PDB file of C-alpha atoms in Angstrom:
ATOM      1  CA  MET A   1       7.395 -85.001 -72.224  1.00  0.00           C
ATOM      2  CA  THR A   2       7.317 -87.047 -74.980  1.00  0.00           C
ATOM      3  CA  ARG A   3       6.058 -84.950 -77.808  1.00  0.00           C
ATOM      4  CA  ALA A   4       4.122 -85.852 -80.957  1.00  0.00           C
ATOM      5  CA  LEU A   5       3.083 -83.407 -84.137  1.00  0.00           C
ATOM      6  CA  ILE A   6      -0.070 -84.622 -85.309  1.00  0.00           C
ATOM      7  CA  VAL A   7      -0.605 -83.888 -89.183  1.00  0.00           C
ATOM      8  CA  VAL A   8      -4.588 -83.706 -90.124  1.00  0.00           C
ATOM      9  CA  ASP A   9      -5.869 -84.240 -93.293  1.00  0.00           C
ATOM     10  CA  VAL A  10      -3.127 -82.393 -95.591  1.00  0.00           C
ATOM     11  CA  GLN A  11      -4.360 -84.010 -98.865  1.00  0.00           C
ATOM     12  CA  LEU A  12      -5.262 -82.900-102.617  1.00  0.00           C
ATOM     13  CA  ASP A  13      -8.845 -82.867-102.315  1.00  0.00           C
ATOM     14  CA  PHE A  14      -8.738 -80.321 -99.180  1.00  0.00           C
ATOM     15  CA  CYS A  15      -5.975 -78.256-101.002  1.00  0.00           C
ATOM     16  CA  GLU A  16      -6.287 -75.629-103.762  1.00  0.00           C
ATOM     17  CA  GLY A  17      -8.319 -77.469-107.297  1.00  0.00           C
ATOM     18  CA  GLY A  18      -9.323 -80.287-104.922  1.00  0.00           C
ATOM     19  CA  SER A  19     -13.187 -80.959-104.498  1.00  0.00           C
ATOM     20  CA  MET A  20     -13.302 -78.996-101.275  1.00  0.00           C
ATOM     21  CA  GLY A  21     -10.181 -76.830-101.439  1.00  0.00           C
ATOM     22  CA  VAL A  22      -9.622 -74.480 -98.564  1.00  0.00           C
ATOM     23  CA  ALA A  23      -7.415 -71.213 -99.825  1.00  0.00           C
ATOM     24  CA  GLY A  24      -4.039 -71.684 -98.238  1.00  0.00           C
ATOM     25  CA  GLY A  25      -4.078 -75.593 -97.967  1.00  0.00           C
ATOM     26  CA  ALA A  26      -0.982 -75.999-100.404  1.00  0.00           C
ATOM     27  CA  ALA A  27       1.252 -73.305 -98.382  1.00  0.00           C
ATOM     28  CA  THR A  28       0.312 -75.012 -95.115  1.00  0.00           C
ATOM     29  CA  ALA A  29       1.225 -78.351 -96.583  1.00  0.00           C
ATOM     30  CA  ALA A  30       5.080 -76.295 -97.717  1.00  0.00           C
ATOM     31  CA  ALA A  31       5.097 -74.620 -94.243  1.00  0.00           C
ATOM     32  CA  ILE A  32       4.337 -77.888 -92.294  1.00  0.00           C
ATOM     33  CA  THR A  33       7.548 -79.439 -94.445  1.00  0.00           C
ATOM     34  CA  ARG A  34       9.546 -76.141 -93.454  1.00  0.00           C
ATOM     35  CA  HIS A  35       8.476 -76.770 -89.764  1.00  0.00           C
ATOM     36  CA  LEU A  36       9.846 -80.443 -89.612  1.00  0.00           C
ATOM     37  CA  ALA A  37      13.231 -79.793 -91.354  1.00  0.00           C
ATOM     38  CA  ALA A  38      13.379 -76.416 -88.762  1.00  0.00           C
ATOM     39  CA  GLU A  39      12.555 -78.461 -85.717  1.00  0.00           C
ATOM     40  CA  HIS A  40      14.361 -81.604 -86.687  1.00  0.00           C
ATOM     41  CA  GLY A  41      14.785 -82.439 -82.924  1.00  0.00           C
ATOM     42  CA  ARG A  42      11.684 -81.054 -81.568  1.00  0.00           C
ATOM     43  CA  TYR A  43       9.283 -84.153 -81.746  1.00  0.00           C
ATOM     44  CA  ASP A  44       9.690 -87.585 -80.619  1.00  0.00           C
ATOM     45  CA  HIS A  45       6.905 -88.940 -82.984  1.00  0.00           C
ATOM     46  CA  VAL A  46       5.202 -87.745 -86.303  1.00  0.00           C
ATOM     47  CA  VAL A  47       1.802 -89.433 -87.410  1.00  0.00           C
ATOM     48  CA  ALA A  48      -0.806 -87.963 -89.782  1.00  0.00           C
ATOM     49  CA  SER A  49      -4.177 -88.548 -90.550  1.00  0.00           C
ATOM     50  CA  ARG A  50      -6.441 -88.864 -93.571  1.00  0.00           C
ATOM     51  CA  ASP A  51     -10.144 -88.845 -94.952  1.00  0.00           C
ATOM     52  CA  TYR A  52     -10.312 -92.083 -96.561  1.00  0.00           C
ATOM     53  CA  HIS A  53     -13.889 -92.313 -97.489  1.00  0.00           C
ATOM     54  CA  GLU A  54     -15.641 -95.438 -99.494  1.00  0.00           C
ATOM     55  CA  ASP A  55     -18.980 -95.095 -98.466  1.00  0.00           C
ATOM     56  CA  PRO A  56     -19.847 -92.725 -95.519  1.00  0.00           C
ATOM     57  CA  GLY A  57     -23.398 -92.529 -96.167  1.00  0.00           C
ATOM     58  CA  ALA A  58     -25.168 -89.179 -95.601  1.00  0.00           C
ATOM     59  CA  HIS A  59     -21.474 -87.318 -95.081  1.00  0.00           C
ATOM     60  CA  PHE A  60     -21.497 -87.261 -99.128  1.00  0.00           C
ATOM     61  CA  SER A  61     -24.535 -85.386-100.584  1.00  0.00           C
ATOM     62  CA  GLU A  62     -25.080 -83.969-104.249  1.00  0.00           C
ATOM     63  CA  GLU A  63     -26.296 -81.137-102.395  1.00  0.00           C
ATOM     64  CA  PRO A  64     -24.186 -80.456 -99.223  1.00  0.00           C
ATOM     65  CA  ASP A  65     -25.221 -78.366 -96.330  1.00  0.00           C
ATOM     66  CA  PHE A  66     -21.385 -77.759 -95.517  1.00  0.00           C
ATOM     67  CA  VAL A  67     -22.269 -78.751 -92.227  1.00  0.00           C
ATOM     68  CA  ASP A  68     -23.168 -82.422 -91.727  1.00  0.00           C
ATOM     69  CA  SER A  69     -23.075 -83.178 -95.753  1.00  0.00           C
ATOM     70  CA  TRP A  70     -20.206 -82.389 -98.104  1.00  0.00           C
ATOM     71  CA  PRO A  71     -19.210 -82.921-101.973  1.00  0.00           C
ATOM     72  CA  VAL A  72     -17.534 -86.138-102.244  1.00  0.00           C
ATOM     73  CA  HIS A  73     -13.878 -85.817-101.265  1.00  0.00           C
ATOM     74  CA  CYS A  74     -11.269 -88.119-100.107  1.00  0.00           C
ATOM     75  CA  ARG A  75     -12.555 -91.388-101.761  1.00  0.00           C
ATOM     76  CA  VAL A  76      -9.925 -94.516-101.644  1.00  0.00           C
ATOM     77  CA  GLY A  77      -8.175 -95.116-104.544  1.00  0.00           C
ATOM     78  CA  GLU A  78      -8.932 -91.601-106.083  1.00  0.00           C
ATOM     79  CA  ALA A  79      -6.209 -89.068-106.586  1.00  0.00           C
ATOM     80  CA  GLY A  80      -7.466 -86.504-104.366  1.00  0.00           C
ATOM     81  CA  ALA A  81      -7.230 -88.842-101.298  1.00  0.00           C
ATOM     82  CA  ALA A  82      -3.446 -88.444-101.659  1.00  0.00           C
ATOM     83  CA  PHE A  83      -1.376 -86.165 -99.246  1.00  0.00           C
ATOM     84  CA  HIS A  84      -0.533 -82.888-100.951  1.00  0.00           C
ATOM     85  CA  PRO A  85       3.064 -83.138-102.922  1.00  0.00           C
ATOM     86  CA  GLU A  86       4.313 -80.165-100.697  1.00  0.00           C
ATOM     87  CA  LEU A  87       3.967 -82.291 -97.493  1.00  0.00           C
ATOM     88  CA  ASP A  88       7.275 -84.430 -96.639  1.00  0.00           C
ATOM     89  CA  VAL A  89       6.165 -87.411 -95.476  1.00  0.00           C
ATOM     90  CA  SER A  90       9.331 -88.917 -95.016  1.00  0.00           C
ATOM     91  CA  ARG A  91       9.084 -88.216 -91.068  1.00  0.00           C
ATOM     92  CA  ILE A  92       5.530 -89.501 -90.814  1.00  0.00           C
ATOM     93  CA  GLU A  93       5.887 -92.831 -88.426  1.00  0.00           C
ATOM     94  CA  GLU A  94       2.033 -93.901 -89.101  1.00  0.00           C
ATOM     95  CA  VAL A  95      -1.056 -92.995 -90.875  1.00  0.00           C
ATOM     96  CA  PHE A  96      -4.650 -92.757 -89.391  1.00  0.00           C
ATOM     97  CA  SER A  97      -7.549 -93.354 -92.152  1.00  0.00           C
ATOM     98  CA  LYS A  98     -10.917 -92.356 -90.589  1.00  0.00           C
ATOM     99  CA  GLY A  99     -14.450 -92.294 -92.226  1.00  0.00           C
ATOM    100  CA  ARG A 100     -14.330 -95.446 -94.541  1.00  0.00           C
ATOM    101  CA  HIS A 101     -17.956 -95.753 -93.757  1.00  0.00           C
ATOM    102  CA  THR A 102     -19.021 -92.782 -91.741  1.00  0.00           C
ATOM    103  CA  ALA A 103     -18.460 -89.218 -91.194  1.00  0.00           C
ATOM    104  CA  ALA A 104     -14.966 -88.925 -89.331  1.00  0.00           C
ATOM    105  CA  TYR A 105     -13.833 -85.266 -88.497  1.00  0.00           C
ATOM    106  CA  SER A 106     -11.086 -85.855 -85.640  1.00  0.00           C
ATOM    107  CA  ALA A 107      -7.868 -88.273 -85.977  1.00  0.00           C
ATOM    108  CA  PHE A 108      -9.117 -90.146 -83.016  1.00  0.00           C
ATOM    109  CA  GLU A 109     -11.910 -91.511 -84.870  1.00  0.00           C
ATOM    110  CA  GLY A 110      -8.829 -93.191 -87.447  1.00  0.00           C
ATOM    111  CA  ALA A 111      -6.806 -96.239 -87.610  1.00  0.00           C
ATOM    112  CA  SER A 112      -3.849 -97.275 -88.627  1.00  0.00           C
ATOM    113  CA  GLU A 113      -3.283 -99.897 -91.586  1.00  0.00           C
ATOM    114  CA  SER A 114      -2.971-102.563 -88.504  1.00  0.00           C
ATOM    115  CA  GLY A 115      -6.318-101.377 -86.832  1.00  0.00           C
ATOM    116  CA  GLU A 116      -4.495 -99.634 -83.798  1.00  0.00           C
ATOM    117  CA  ARG A 117      -6.627 -96.371 -82.747  1.00  0.00           C
ATOM    118  CA  LEU A 118      -4.487 -93.246 -82.300  1.00  0.00           C
ATOM    119  CA  VAL A 119      -4.873 -92.978 -78.958  1.00  0.00           C
ATOM    120  CA  ASP A 120      -3.495 -96.243 -77.967  1.00  0.00           C
ATOM    121  CA  TRP A 121      -0.663 -95.625 -80.576  1.00  0.00           C
ATOM    122  CA  LEU A 122       0.052 -92.291 -78.329  1.00  0.00           C
ATOM    123  CA  ARG A 123       0.125 -93.935 -75.229  1.00  0.00           C
ATOM    124  CA  ASN A 124       1.760 -97.004 -76.004  1.00  0.00           C
ATOM    125  CA  ARG A 125       4.719 -94.354 -76.761  1.00  0.00           C
ATOM    126  CA  GLY A 126       4.471 -92.717 -73.766  1.00  0.00           C
ATOM    127  CA  VAL A 127       3.292 -89.462 -75.320  1.00  0.00           C
ATOM    128  CA  ASP A 128       1.906 -86.458 -73.151  1.00  0.00           C
ATOM    129  CA  LEU A 129       2.073 -83.557 -75.392  1.00  0.00           C
ATOM    130  CA  VAL A 130       0.493 -83.204 -78.675  1.00  0.00           C
ATOM    131  CA  GLU A 131       0.748 -80.355 -81.367  1.00  0.00           C
ATOM    132  CA  VAL A 132      -1.787 -80.240 -83.938  1.00  0.00           C
ATOM    133  CA  VAL A 133      -1.531 -78.823 -87.516  1.00  0.00           C
ATOM    134  CA  GLY A 134      -3.074 -79.448 -90.670  1.00  0.00           C
ATOM    135  CA  ILE A 135      -6.579 -78.677 -92.483  1.00  0.00           C
ATOM    136  CA  ALA A 136      -8.931 -77.392 -91.854  1.00  0.00           C
ATOM    137  CA  THR A 137      -8.666 -75.303 -88.484  1.00  0.00           C
ATOM    138  CA  ASP A 138     -12.784 -75.080 -88.028  1.00  0.00           C
ATOM    139  CA  HIS A 139     -13.374 -78.744 -89.164  1.00  0.00           C
ATOM    140  CA  CYS A 140     -11.188 -81.667 -88.499  1.00  0.00           C
ATOM    141  CA  VAL A 141      -8.260 -79.552 -86.666  1.00  0.00           C
ATOM    142  CA  ARG A 142     -11.042 -78.468 -84.227  1.00  0.00           C
ATOM    143  CA  ALA A 143     -12.175 -82.217 -83.909  1.00  0.00           C
ATOM    144  CA  THR A 144      -8.689 -83.588 -83.760  1.00  0.00           C
ATOM    145  CA  ALA A 145      -7.142 -81.126 -80.831  1.00  0.00           C
ATOM    146  CA  VAL A 146     -10.462 -81.563 -78.788  1.00  0.00           C
ATOM    147  CA  ASP A 147     -10.282 -85.103 -78.607  1.00  0.00           C
ATOM    148  CA  ALA A 148      -6.363 -84.870 -77.647  1.00  0.00           C
ATOM    149  CA  ALA A 149      -7.393 -82.725 -74.766  1.00  0.00           C
ATOM    150  CA  ALA A 150     -10.291 -84.989 -73.487  1.00  0.00           C
ATOM    151  CA  GLU A 151      -7.794 -87.785 -73.859  1.00  0.00           C
ATOM    152  CA  GLY A 152      -5.992 -86.195 -71.416  1.00  0.00           C
ATOM    153  CA  PHE A 153      -2.761 -84.864 -73.826  1.00  0.00           C
ATOM    154  CA  SER A 154      -1.634 -81.433 -73.317  1.00  0.00           C
ATOM    155  CA  THR A 155      -2.756 -80.232 -76.538  1.00  0.00           C
ATOM    156  CA  THR A 156      -1.506 -77.064 -78.659  1.00  0.00           C
ATOM    157  CA  VAL A 157      -2.564 -76.082 -82.249  1.00  0.00           C
ATOM    158  CA  LEU A 158      -0.422 -74.318 -84.237  1.00  0.00           C
ATOM    159  CA  LEU A 159      -2.440 -72.087 -86.190  1.00  0.00           C
ATOM    160  CA  ASP A 160      -0.100 -70.654 -88.870  1.00  0.00           C
ATOM    161  CA  LEU A 161       0.378 -74.206 -89.780  1.00  0.00           C
ATOM    162  CA  THR A 162      -3.143 -74.538 -90.395  1.00  0.00           C
ATOM    163  CA  ALA A 163      -5.858 -73.597 -92.928  1.00  0.00           C
ATOM    164  CA  GLY A 164      -9.126 -72.459 -92.470  1.00  0.00           C
ATOM    165  CA  VAL A 165     -12.536 -72.671 -94.345  1.00  0.00           C
ATOM    166  CA  THR A 166     -13.527 -69.084 -93.333  1.00  0.00           C
ATOM    167  CA  PRO A 167     -12.764 -66.614 -90.880  1.00  0.00           C
ATOM    168  CA  GLU A 168     -15.759 -66.935 -89.041  1.00  0.00           C
ATOM    169  CA  THR A 169     -16.068 -70.453 -88.494  1.00  0.00           C
ATOM    170  CA  THR A 170     -12.219 -70.560 -87.516  1.00  0.00           C
ATOM    171  CA  GLU A 171     -12.791 -67.934 -84.850  1.00  0.00           C
ATOM    172  CA  THR A 172     -15.552 -70.035 -83.609  1.00  0.00           C
ATOM    173  CA  ALA A 173     -13.475 -73.212 -83.808  1.00  0.00           C
ATOM    174  CA  CYS A 174     -10.793 -71.374 -82.078  1.00  0.00           C
ATOM    175  CA  SER A 175     -12.886 -70.282 -79.578  1.00  0.00           C
ATOM    176  CA  THR A 176     -14.236 -74.139 -78.869  1.00  0.00           C
ATOM    177  CA  MET A 177     -10.493 -75.404 -78.599  1.00  0.00           C
ATOM    178  CA  ARG A 178      -9.748 -72.753 -76.025  1.00  0.00           C
ATOM    179  CA  GLU A 179     -12.849 -73.561 -74.089  1.00  0.00           C
ATOM    180  CA  ALA A 180     -11.356 -77.251 -74.265  1.00  0.00           C
ATOM    181  CA  GLY A 181      -8.101 -76.316 -72.605  1.00  0.00           C
ATOM    182  CA  VAL A 182      -6.464 -76.326 -75.998  1.00  0.00           C
ATOM    183  CA  VAL A 183      -3.571 -73.814 -76.634  1.00  0.00           C
ATOM    184  CA  LEU A 184      -3.646 -71.611 -79.666  1.00  0.00           C
ATOM    185  CA  ALA A 185      -0.074 -70.980 -80.516  1.00  0.00           C
ATOM    186  CA  ARG A 186       2.347 -69.853 -83.404  1.00  0.00           C
ATOM    187  CA  ALA A 187       5.172 -72.024 -84.933  1.00  0.00           C
ATOM    188  CA  SER A 188       7.226 -69.232 -85.520  1.00  0.00           C
TER     189      SER A 188
END
């Protein structure tokens, strides 16, 4: 089996102090770094996604509903779009940016700097198993994991390496992922 780790949206705007900070975001960044150090040989490939918005239309709102519209976040060229400093990016082979001109939740909606889609990048490297970690469990992690399973990858979410917005929406996301065939596990 060729295994890849997909690190989803561990960005400053999604961690404490960011425009859409999730409690536990910074700790999740640090935990992913520790996991990568402890599991050095576990992954054949490590990739990351990032929200990277320029003008995503109705995705941004001054009066967000927190379902389809959100406060401004992860704007191209602004500090909040950067990866959290507790995340060691030295192992990340490729970054897939998503949502420049539209709402985008799944890493599979992203593309590398050269324009390659995540699904093609993984298939071109013979990946058949993915593990998903990052922020937020109930939004972008869920969307990424469901899309990975739909694309035929054996998919696991390492829940202790994720941070969710609320317990209720996280539990709903976990049910959705299970129904899609995603395995929910713990790294530790």
